Tab-separated table of N, CA, C and O in Angstrom:
chain	number	residue	atom	x	y	z
I	1	GLN	N	114.477	33.022	-25.825
I	1	GLN	CA	113.893	33.504	-24.578
I	1	GLN	C	112.888	32.509	-24.048
I	1	GLN	O	112.191	31.837	-24.797
I	2	LYS	N	112.781	32.470	-22.709
I	2	LYS	CA	111.827	31.582	-22.056
I	2	LYS	C	110.487	32.280	-21.949
I	2	LYS	O	110.416	33.465	-21.686
I	3	GLY	N	109.435	31.500	-22.129
I	3	GLY	CA	108.095	32.022	-21.900
I	3	GLY	C	107.848	32.143	-20.408
I	3	GLY	O	108.677	31.739	-19.588
I	4	THR	N	106.728	32.660	-20.017
I	4	THR	CA	106.455	32.876	-18.602
I	4	THR	C	106.345	31.576	-17.827
I	4	THR	O	106.611	31.541	-16.648
I	5	ARG	N	105.998	30.495	-18.494
I	5	ARG	CA	105.796	29.239	-17.764
I	5	ARG	C	106.810	28.169	-18.114
I	5	ARG	O	106.735	27.064	-17.610
I	6	GLU	N	107.743	28.414	-18.962
I	6	GLU	CA	108.668	27.379	-19.395
I	6	GLU	C	109.536	26.846	-18.279
I	6	GLU	O	109.897	25.689	-18.289
I	7	GLY	N	109.856	27.639	-17.302
I	7	GLY	CA	110.692	27.182	-16.207
I	7	GLY	C	109.962	26.290	-15.234
I	7	GLY	O	110.546	25.571	-14.449
I	8	ASP	N	108.664	26.277	-15.301
I	8	ASP	CA	107.838	25.491	-14.386
I	8	ASP	C	107.501	24.166	-15.062
I	8	ASP	O	106.703	24.124	-15.994
I	9	ASP	N	108.147	23.077	-14.637
I	9	ASP	CA	108.034	21.788	-15.323
I	9	ASP	C	106.612	21.248	-15.414
I	9	ASP	O	106.231	20.688	-16.423
I	10	ASP	N	105.840	21.353	-14.345
I	10	ASP	CA	104.527	20.710	-14.386
I	10	ASP	C	103.381	21.714	-14.315
I	10	ASP	O	102.358	21.466	-13.722
I	11	TRP	N	103.518	22.822	-14.976
I	11	TRP	CA	102.464	23.838	-14.943
I	11	TRP	C	101.194	23.341	-15.598
I	11	TRP	O	100.098	23.739	-15.246
I	12	ARG	N	101.302	22.402	-16.533
I	12	ARG	CA	100.109	21.886	-17.227
I	12	ARG	C	99.261	20.993	-16.310
I	12	ARG	O	98.082	20.822	-16.519
I	13	ASN	N	99.885	20.405	-15.299
I	13	ASN	CA	99.188	19.481	-14.412
I	13	ASN	C	98.525	20.167	-13.229
I	13	ASN	O	97.881	19.518	-12.426
I	14	ARG	N	98.700	21.441	-13.099
I	14	ARG	CA	98.139	22.160	-11.957
I	14	ARG	C	96.691	22.526	-12.190
I	14	ARG	O	96.264	22.719	-13.319
I	15	GLU	N	95.976	22.613	-11.104
I	15	GLU	CA	94.598	23.095	-11.164
I	15	GLU	C	94.568	24.489	-10.600
I	15	GLU	O	95.385	24.858	-9.769
I	16	ASP	N	93.623	25.288	-11.060
I	16	ASP	CA	93.474	26.616	-10.483
I	16	ASP	C	92.746	26.481	-9.165
I	16	ASP	O	91.727	25.806	-9.071
I	17	HIS	N	93.291	27.098	-8.145
I	17	HIS	CA	92.696	27.036	-6.814
I	17	HIS	C	92.391	28.440	-6.340
I	17	HIS	O	93.120	29.380	-6.649
I	18	ALA	N	91.329	28.549	-5.547
I	18	ALA	CA	91.012	29.831	-4.917
I	18	ALA	C	92.030	30.081	-3.816
I	18	ALA	O	92.622	29.150	-3.286
I	19	PRO	N	92.249	31.343	-3.473
I	19	PRO	CA	93.142	31.622	-2.339
I	19	PRO	C	92.660	30.901	-1.090
I	19	PRO	O	91.469	30.622	-0.941
I	20	ALA	N	93.578	30.589	-0.212
I	20	ALA	CA	93.282	29.766	0.965
I	20	ALA	C	92.085	30.273	1.752
I	20	ALA	O	91.279	29.491	2.231
I	21	GLY	N	91.941	31.549	1.917
I	21	GLY	CA	90.839	32.085	2.711
I	21	GLY	C	89.497	32.012	2.017
I	21	GLY	O	88.463	32.229	2.625
I	22	GLN	N	89.479	31.685	0.705
I	22	GLN	CA	88.234	31.682	-0.052
I	22	GLN	C	87.840	30.299	-0.529
I	22	GLN	O	86.966	30.158	-1.369
I	23	ARG	N	88.447	29.266	-0.028
I	23	ARG	CA	88.159	27.914	-0.494
I	23	ARG	C	86.884	27.345	0.090
I	23	ARG	O	86.338	26.403	-0.435
I	24	GLY	N	86.431	27.879	1.197
I	24	GLY	CA	85.240	27.335	1.825
I	24	GLY	C	85.561	26.058	2.554
I	24	GLY	O	86.707	25.728	2.794
I	25	GLY	N	84.557	25.305	2.906
I	25	GLY	CA	84.779	24.051	3.610
I	25	GLY	C	85.176	24.275	5.050
I	25	GLY	O	85.002	25.344	5.607
I	26	ARG	N	85.722	23.263	5.649
I	26	ARG	CA	86.090	23.318	7.066
I	26	ARG	C	87.456	23.955	7.253
I	26	ARG	O	88.320	23.873	6.400
I	27	GLN	N	87.630	24.526	8.424
I	27	GLN	CA	88.919	25.106	8.760
I	27	GLN	C	89.868	23.996	9.195
I	27	GLN	O	89.457	22.923	9.575
I	28	THR	N	91.144	24.305	9.166
I	28	THR	CA	92.127	23.341	9.647
I	28	THR	C	92.156	23.373	11.164
I	28	THR	O	91.667	24.300	11.785
I	29	SER	N	92.755	22.364	11.760
I	29	SER	CA	92.831	22.327	13.213
I	29	SER	C	93.710	23.448	13.751
I	29	SER	O	93.596	23.828	14.903
I	30	ALA	N	94.587	23.991	12.917
I	30	ALA	CA	95.469	25.061	13.381
I	30	ALA	C	94.692	26.317	13.765
I	30	ALA	O	95.060	27.026	14.683
I	31	ASN	N	93.570	26.589	13.059
I	31	ASN	CA	92.793	27.766	13.414
I	31	ASN	C	91.428	27.411	13.992
I	31	ASN	O	90.572	28.267	14.137
I	32	ALA	N	91.232	26.150	14.342
I	32	ALA	CA	89.963	25.724	14.919
I	32	ALA	C	89.722	26.349	16.274
I	32	ALA	O	88.583	26.614	16.647
I	33	ASP	N	90.791	26.616	17.022
I	33	ASP	CA	90.611	27.181	18.348
I	33	ASP	C	90.118	28.618	18.287
I	33	ASP	O	89.638	29.158	19.268
I	34	ARG	N	90.193	29.247	17.122
I	34	ARG	CA	89.670	30.606	16.978
I	34	ARG	C	88.180	30.606	16.692
I	34	ARG	O	87.532	31.624	16.825
I	35	ASP	N	87.622	29.503	16.255
I	35	ASP	CA	86.208	29.399	15.925
I	35	ASP	C	85.514	28.546	16.983
I	35	ASP	O	85.687	27.336	17.021
I	36	PRO	N	84.693	29.178	17.848
I	36	PRO	CA	84.063	28.410	18.922
I	36	PRO	C	83.121	27.326	18.409
I	36	PRO	O	82.980	26.277	19.018
I	37	HIS	N	82.500	27.540	17.259
I	37	HIS	CA	81.587	26.520	16.711
I	37	HIS	C	82.356	25.287	16.275
I	37	HIS	O	81.924	24.167	16.525
I	38	GLN	N	83.498	25.501	15.657
I	38	GLN	CA	84.284	24.355	15.221
I	38	GLN	C	84.875	23.627	16.420
I	38	GLN	O	84.967	22.406	16.427
I	39	ALA	N	85.265	24.373	17.432
I	39	ALA	CA	85.793	23.736	18.635
I	39	ALA	C	84.713	22.877	19.281
I	39	ALA	O	84.983	21.763	19.740
I	40	ALA	N	83.474	23.381	19.296
I	40	ALA	CA	82.359	22.599	19.850
I	40	ALA	C	82.102	21.370	18.993
I	40	ALA	O	81.840	20.284	19.514
I	41	ASP	N	82.169	21.523	17.663
I	41	ASP	CA	82.000	20.377	16.765
I	41	ASP	C	83.052	19.315	17.038
I	41	ASP	O	82.763	18.120	17.080
I	42	LYS	N	84.274	19.762	17.226
I	42	LYS	CA	85.376	18.839	17.495
I	42	LYS	C	85.137	18.076	18.794
I	42	LYS	O	85.358	16.872	18.877
I	43	ALA	N	84.655	18.793	19.818
I	43	ALA	CA	84.363	18.152	21.100
I	43	ALA	C	83.227	17.141	20.950
I	43	ALA	O	83.280	16.046	21.508
I	44	ASP	N	82.190	17.517	20.177
I	44	ASP	CA	81.079	16.593	19.935
I	44	ASP	C	81.564	15.343	19.204
I	44	ASP	O	81.193	14.229	19.549
I	45	HIS	N	82.393	15.542	18.167
I	45	HIS	CA	82.913	14.394	17.423
I	45	HIS	C	83.717	13.483	18.334
I	45	HIS	O	83.605	12.264	18.255
I	46	HIS	N	84.519	14.077	19.210
I	46	HIS	CA	85.324	13.279	20.135
I	46	HIS	C	84.421	12.488	21.086
I	46	HIS	O	84.617	11.299	21.296
I	47	ARG	N	83.408	13.170	21.629
I	47	ARG	CA	82.492	12.514	22.566
I	47	ARG	C	81.733	11.396	21.854
I	47	ARG	O	81.633	10.284	22.358
I	48	PHE	N	81.214	11.695	20.661
I	48	PHE	CA	80.478	10.673	19.926
I	48	PHE	C	81.399	9.561	19.451
I	48	PHE	O	80.985	8.409	19.366
I	49	GLY	N	82.658	9.884	19.166
I	49	GLY	CA	83.619	8.856	18.774
I	49	GLY	C	83.863	7.866	19.900
I	49	GLY	O	83.903	6.658	19.685
I	50	LYS	N	84.008	8.396	21.118
I	50	LYS	CA	84.206	7.512	22.278
I	50	LYS	C	82.950	6.682	22.527
I	50	LYS	O	83.025	5.485	22.795
I	51	GLU	N	81.788	7.341	22.422
I	51	GLU	CA	80.526	6.638	22.637
I	51	GLU	C	80.333	5.562	21.577
I	51	GLU	O	79.943	4.426	21.884
I	52	LEU	N	80.626	5.886	20.335
I	52	LEU	CA	80.507	4.922	19.243
I	52	LEU	C	81.415	3.726	19.489
I	52	LEU	O	80.992	2.574	19.341
I	53	LYS	N	82.636	3.991	19.889
I	53	LYS	CA	83.594	2.911	20.152
I	53	LYS	C	83.077	1.979	21.250
I	53	LYS	O	83.162	0.759	21.127
I	54	GLN	N	82.509	2.551	22.306
I	54	GLN	CA	81.977	1.734	23.405
I	54	GLN	C	80.845	0.832	22.919
I	54	GLN	O	80.798	-0.354	23.252
I	55	HIS	N	79.945	1.390	22.109
I	55	HIS	CA	78.819	0.600	21.610
I	55	HIS	C	79.278	-0.486	20.642
I	55	HIS	O	78.751	-1.609	20.660
I	56	VAL	N	80.255	-0.169	19.811
I	56	VAL	CA	80.780	-1.172	18.870
I	56	VAL	C	81.445	-2.311	19.641
I	56	VAL	O	81.230	-3.490	19.324
I	57	GLU	N	82.227	-1.969	20.662
I	57	GLU	CA	82.885	-3.014	21.464
I	57	GLU	C	81.863	-3.881	22.186
I	57	GLU	O	82.010	-5.106	22.240
I	58	GLU	N	80.826	-3.263	22.742
I	58	GLU	CA	79.778	-4.042	23.424
I	58	GLU	C	79.043	-4.926	22.429
I	58	GLU	O	78.735	-6.087	22.715
I	59	HIS	N	78.772	-4.415	21.232
I	59	HIS	CA	78.099	-5.198	20.196
I	59	HIS	C	78.935	-6.423	19.833
I	59	HIS	O	78.410	-7.538	19.709
I	60	LYS	N	80.245	-6.227	19.687
I	60	LYS	CA	81.136	-7.351	19.369
I	60	LYS	C	81.171	-8.366	20.511
I	60	LYS	O	81.191	-9.572	20.266
I	61	ARG	N	81.186	-7.873	21.741
I	61	ARG	CA	81.207	-8.778	22.900
I	61	ARG	C	79.932	-9.621	22.923
I	61	ARG	O	79.978	-10.838	23.128
I	62	LEU	N	78.796	-8.981	22.689
I	62	LEU	CA	77.520	-9.700	22.673
I	62	LEU	C	77.473	-10.697	21.522
I	62	LEU	O	76.945	-11.805	21.662
I	63	GLU	N	78.040	-10.310	20.388
I	63	GLU	CA	78.091	-11.211	19.239
I	63	GLU	C	78.892	-12.467	19.569
I	63	GLU	O	78.513	-13.580	19.206
I	64	GLY	N	79.994	-12.284	20.283
I	64	GLY	CA	80.802	-13.435	20.699
I	64	GLY	C	80.050	-14.336	21.663
I	64	GLY	O	80.104	-15.569	21.550
I	65	ALA	N	79.346	-13.718	22.614
I	65	ALA	CA	78.570	-14.503	23.575
I	65	ALA	C	77.454	-15.266	22.865
I	65	ALA	O	77.187	-16.439	23.186
I	66	LEU	N	76.824	-14.625	21.887
I	66	LEU	CA	75.783	-15.317	21.114
I	66	LEU	C	76.374	-16.468	20.311
I	66	LEU	O	75.733	-17.513	20.153
I	67	GLY	N	77.583	-16.275	19.809
I	67	GLY	CA	78.242	-17.331	19.051
I	67	GLY	C	78.417	-18.592	19.876
I	67	GLY	O	78.275	-19.708	19.366
I	68	GLU	N	78.695	-18.400	21.174
I	68	GLU	CA	78.821	-19.559	22.076
I	68	GLU	C	77.507	-20.337	22.149
I	68	GLU	O	77.496	-21.557	22.089
I	69	PHE	N	76.421	-19.610	22.290
I	69	PHE	CA	75.113	-20.283	22.354
I	69	PHE	C	74.770	-20.927	21.011
I	69	PHE	O	74.209	-22.025	20.961
I	70	ASN	N	75.085	-20.259	19.915
I	70	ASN	CA	74.719	-20.760	18.585
I	70	ASN	C	75.510	-22.005	18.190
I	70	ASN	O	75.064	-22.768	17.335
I	71	ARG	N	76.657	-22.236	18.805
I	71	ARG	CA	77.452	-23.430	18.493
I	71	ARG	C	76.919	-24.677	19.202
I	71	ARG	O	77.278	-25.796	18.854
I	72	ARG	N	76.104	-24.463	20.199
I	72	ARG	CA	75.569	-25.614	20.941
I	72	ARG	C	74.405	-26.244	20.181
I	72	ARG	O	73.624	-25.568	19.540
I	73	ARG	N	74.322	-27.563	20.313
I	73	ARG	CA	73.218	-28.285	19.660
I	73	ARG	C	71.933	-28.170	20.454
I	73	ARG	O	70.847	-28.161	19.884
I	74	TYR	N	72.057	-28.094	21.754
I	74	TYR	CA	70.871	-28.055	22.601
I	74	TYR	C	71.054	-26.973	23.652
I	74	TYR	O	72.124	-26.826	24.238
I	75	LEU	N	69.986	-26.209	23.890
I	75	LEU	CA	69.985	-25.200	24.940
I	75	LEU	C	68.873	-25.504	25.926
I	75	LEU	O	67.761	-25.864	25.524
I	76	THR	N	69.187	-25.376	27.190
I	76	THR	CA	68.153	-25.524	28.208
I	76	THR	C	67.190	-24.339	28.071
I	76	THR	O	67.513	-23.334	27.429
I	77	PRO	N	66.011	-24.429	28.650
I	77	PRO	CA	65.082	-23.301	28.593
I	77	PRO	C	65.699	-22.004	29.147
I	77	PRO	O	65.478	-20.926	28.584
I	78	GLU	N	66.492	-22.134	30.193
I	78	GLU	CA	67.153	-20.952	30.757
I	78	GLU	C	68.166	-20.361	29.771
I	78	GLU	O	68.286	-19.144	29.631
I	79	GLU	N	68.900	-21.247	29.090
I	79	GLU	CA	69.873	-20.784	28.101
I	79	GLU	C	69.177	-20.143	26.893
I	79	GLU	O	69.686	-19.177	26.318
I	80	GLN	N	68.015	-20.668	26.544
I	80	GLN	CA	67.249	-20.068	25.441
I	80	GLN	C	66.815	-18.648	25.788
I	80	GLN	O	66.894	-17.735	24.949
I	81	VAL	N	66.414	-18.447	27.042
I	81	VAL	CA	66.026	-17.110	27.508
I	81	VAL	C	67.243	-16.193	27.496
I	81	VAL	O	67.174	-15.043	27.033
I	82	GLU	N	68.366	-16.691	27.989
I	82	GLU	CA	69.600	-15.908	27.999
I	82	GLU	C	70.015	-15.533	26.576
I	82	GLU	O	70.407	-14.398	26.305
I	83	ARG	N	69.924	-16.483	25.656
I	83	ARG	CA	70.265	-16.233	24.252
I	83	ARG	C	69.372	-15.146	23.673
I	83	ARG	O	69.838	-14.223	22.997
I	84	LYS	N	68.088	-15.220	23.948
I	84	LYS	CA	67.131	-14.231	23.441
I	84	LYS	C	67.438	-12.848	24.029
I	84	LYS	O	67.394	-11.833	23.314
I	85	ASN	N	67.797	-12.793	25.311
I	85	ASN	CA	68.153	-11.513	25.934
I	85	ASN	C	69.419	-10.927	25.308
I	85	ASN	O	69.513	-9.711	25.097
I	86	LEU	N	70.387	-11.777	25.020
I	86	LEU	CA	71.610	-11.316	24.355
I	86	LEU	C	71.304	-10.758	22.966
I	86	LEU	O	71.860	-9.740	22.561
I	87	GLN	N	70.406	-11.429	22.248
I	87	GLN	CA	70.025	-10.945	20.918
I	87	GLN	C	69.386	-9.557	21.008
I	87	GLN	O	69.693	-8.665	20.207
I	88	LYS	N	68.536	-9.365	21.983
I	88	LYS	CA	67.868	-8.068	22.158
I	88	LYS	C	68.874	-6.984	22.533
I	88	LYS	O	68.809	-5.864	22.011
I	89	ARG	N	69.800	-7.323	23.432
I	89	ARG	CA	70.816	-6.349	23.827
I	89	ARG	C	71.716	-5.995	22.649
I	89	ARG	O	72.072	-4.831	22.445
I	90	LYS	N	72.062	-6.993	21.860
I	90	LYS	CA	72.901	-6.756	20.682
I	90	LYS	C	72.175	-5.840	19.698
I	90	LYS	O	72.772	-4.913	19.139
I	91	LEU	N	70.893	-6.063	19.495
I	91	LEU	CA	70.108	-5.217	18.603
I	91	LEU	C	70.034	-3.780	19.125
I	91	LEU	O	70.161	-2.827	18.354
I	92	ARG	N	69.860	-3.613	20.441
I	92	ARG	CA	69.838	-2.260	21.019
I	92	ARG	C	71.168	-1.545	20.797
I	92	ARG	O	71.197	-0.350	20.493
I	93	GLU	N	72.275	-2.270	20.926
I	93	GLU	CA	73.589	-1.668	20.680
I	93	GLU	C	73.715	-1.259	19.216
I	93	GLU	O	74.220	-0.177	18.907
I	94	LYS	N	73.236	-2.097	18.312
I	94	LYS	CA	73.297	-1.771	16.888
I	94	LYS	C	72.476	-0.521	16.599
I	94	LYS	O	72.912	0.357	15.836
I	95	GLU	N	71.308	-0.404	17.210
I	95	GLU	CA	70.471	0.779	17.010
I	95	GLU	C	71.151	2.039	17.528
I	95	GLU	O	71.093	3.101	16.899
I	96	LYS	N	71.850	1.934	18.662
I	96	LYS	CA	72.588	3.077	19.200
I	96	LYS	C	73.707	3.488	18.246
I	96	LYS	O	73.951	4.674	18.018
I	97	ILE	N	74.405	2.500	17.703
I	97	ILE	CA	75.479	2.767	16.743
I	97	ILE	C	74.921	3.504	15.533
I	97	ILE	O	75.474	4.519	15.090
I	98	LEU	N	73.808	3.026	15.002
I	98	LEU	CA	73.218	3.648	13.817
I	98	LEU	C	72.737	5.067	14.101
I	98	LEU	O	72.882	5.953	13.250
I	99	ARG	N	72.199	5.311	15.294
I	99	ARG	CA	71.776	6.675	15.653
I	99	ARG	C	72.958	7.627	15.680
I	99	ARG	O	72.865	8.767	15.216
I	100	ILE	N	74.071	7.173	16.224
I	100	ILE	CA	75.274	8.011	16.263
I	100	ILE	C	75.759	8.283	14.837
I	100	ILE	O	76.092	9.413	14.485
I	101	LEU	N	75.789	7.253	14.000
I	101	LEU	CA	76.269	7.406	12.635
I	101	LEU	C	75.352	8.308	11.803
I	101	LEU	O	75.815	8.982	10.884
I	102	GLU	N	74.063	8.329	12.112
I	102	GLU	CA	73.147	9.216	11.397
I	102	GLU	C	73.469	10.677	11.684
I	102	GLU	O	73.328	11.532	10.828
I	103	LYS	N	73.920	10.971	12.909
I	103	LYS	CA	74.262	12.346	13.278
I	103	LYS	C	75.546	12.803	12.617
I	103	LYS	O	75.696	13.960	12.256
I	104	TYR	N	76.512	11.886	12.482
I	104	TYR	CA	77.822	12.204	11.924
I	104	TYR	C	78.173	11.209	10.846
I	104	TYR	O	78.934	10.279	11.068
I	105	PRO	N	77.604	11.377	9.637
I	105	PRO	CA	77.813	10.381	8.596
I	105	PRO	C	79.224	10.308	8.036
I	105	PRO	O	79.594	9.315	7.460
I	106	SER	N	80.018	11.346	8.186
I	106	SER	CA	81.343	11.279	7.573
I	106	SER	C	82.435	11.158	8.603
I	106	SER	O	82.296	11.280	9.739
């Protein structure tokens, strides 16, 4: 005779799980529309994701522009001012990126 678990090949490798409704954590997107808080969270993540992407792209653009100045051996006084302004703008973009990431670390 077979035992209760003999027909199940990998019963030893399974973990005990709580029923789906009792697992805690976040809901799936399938039932997110039923929870207004999760729907708002999703909208915030989307908005912050777009904002984060814009700041990252601007930071990269400024980094490239700074690279042009940094490759030169000599900068005119006007170019030195422009380079310094680019550095400040790049730093402001980095600070914006970090503020967004602090709100949504995962």
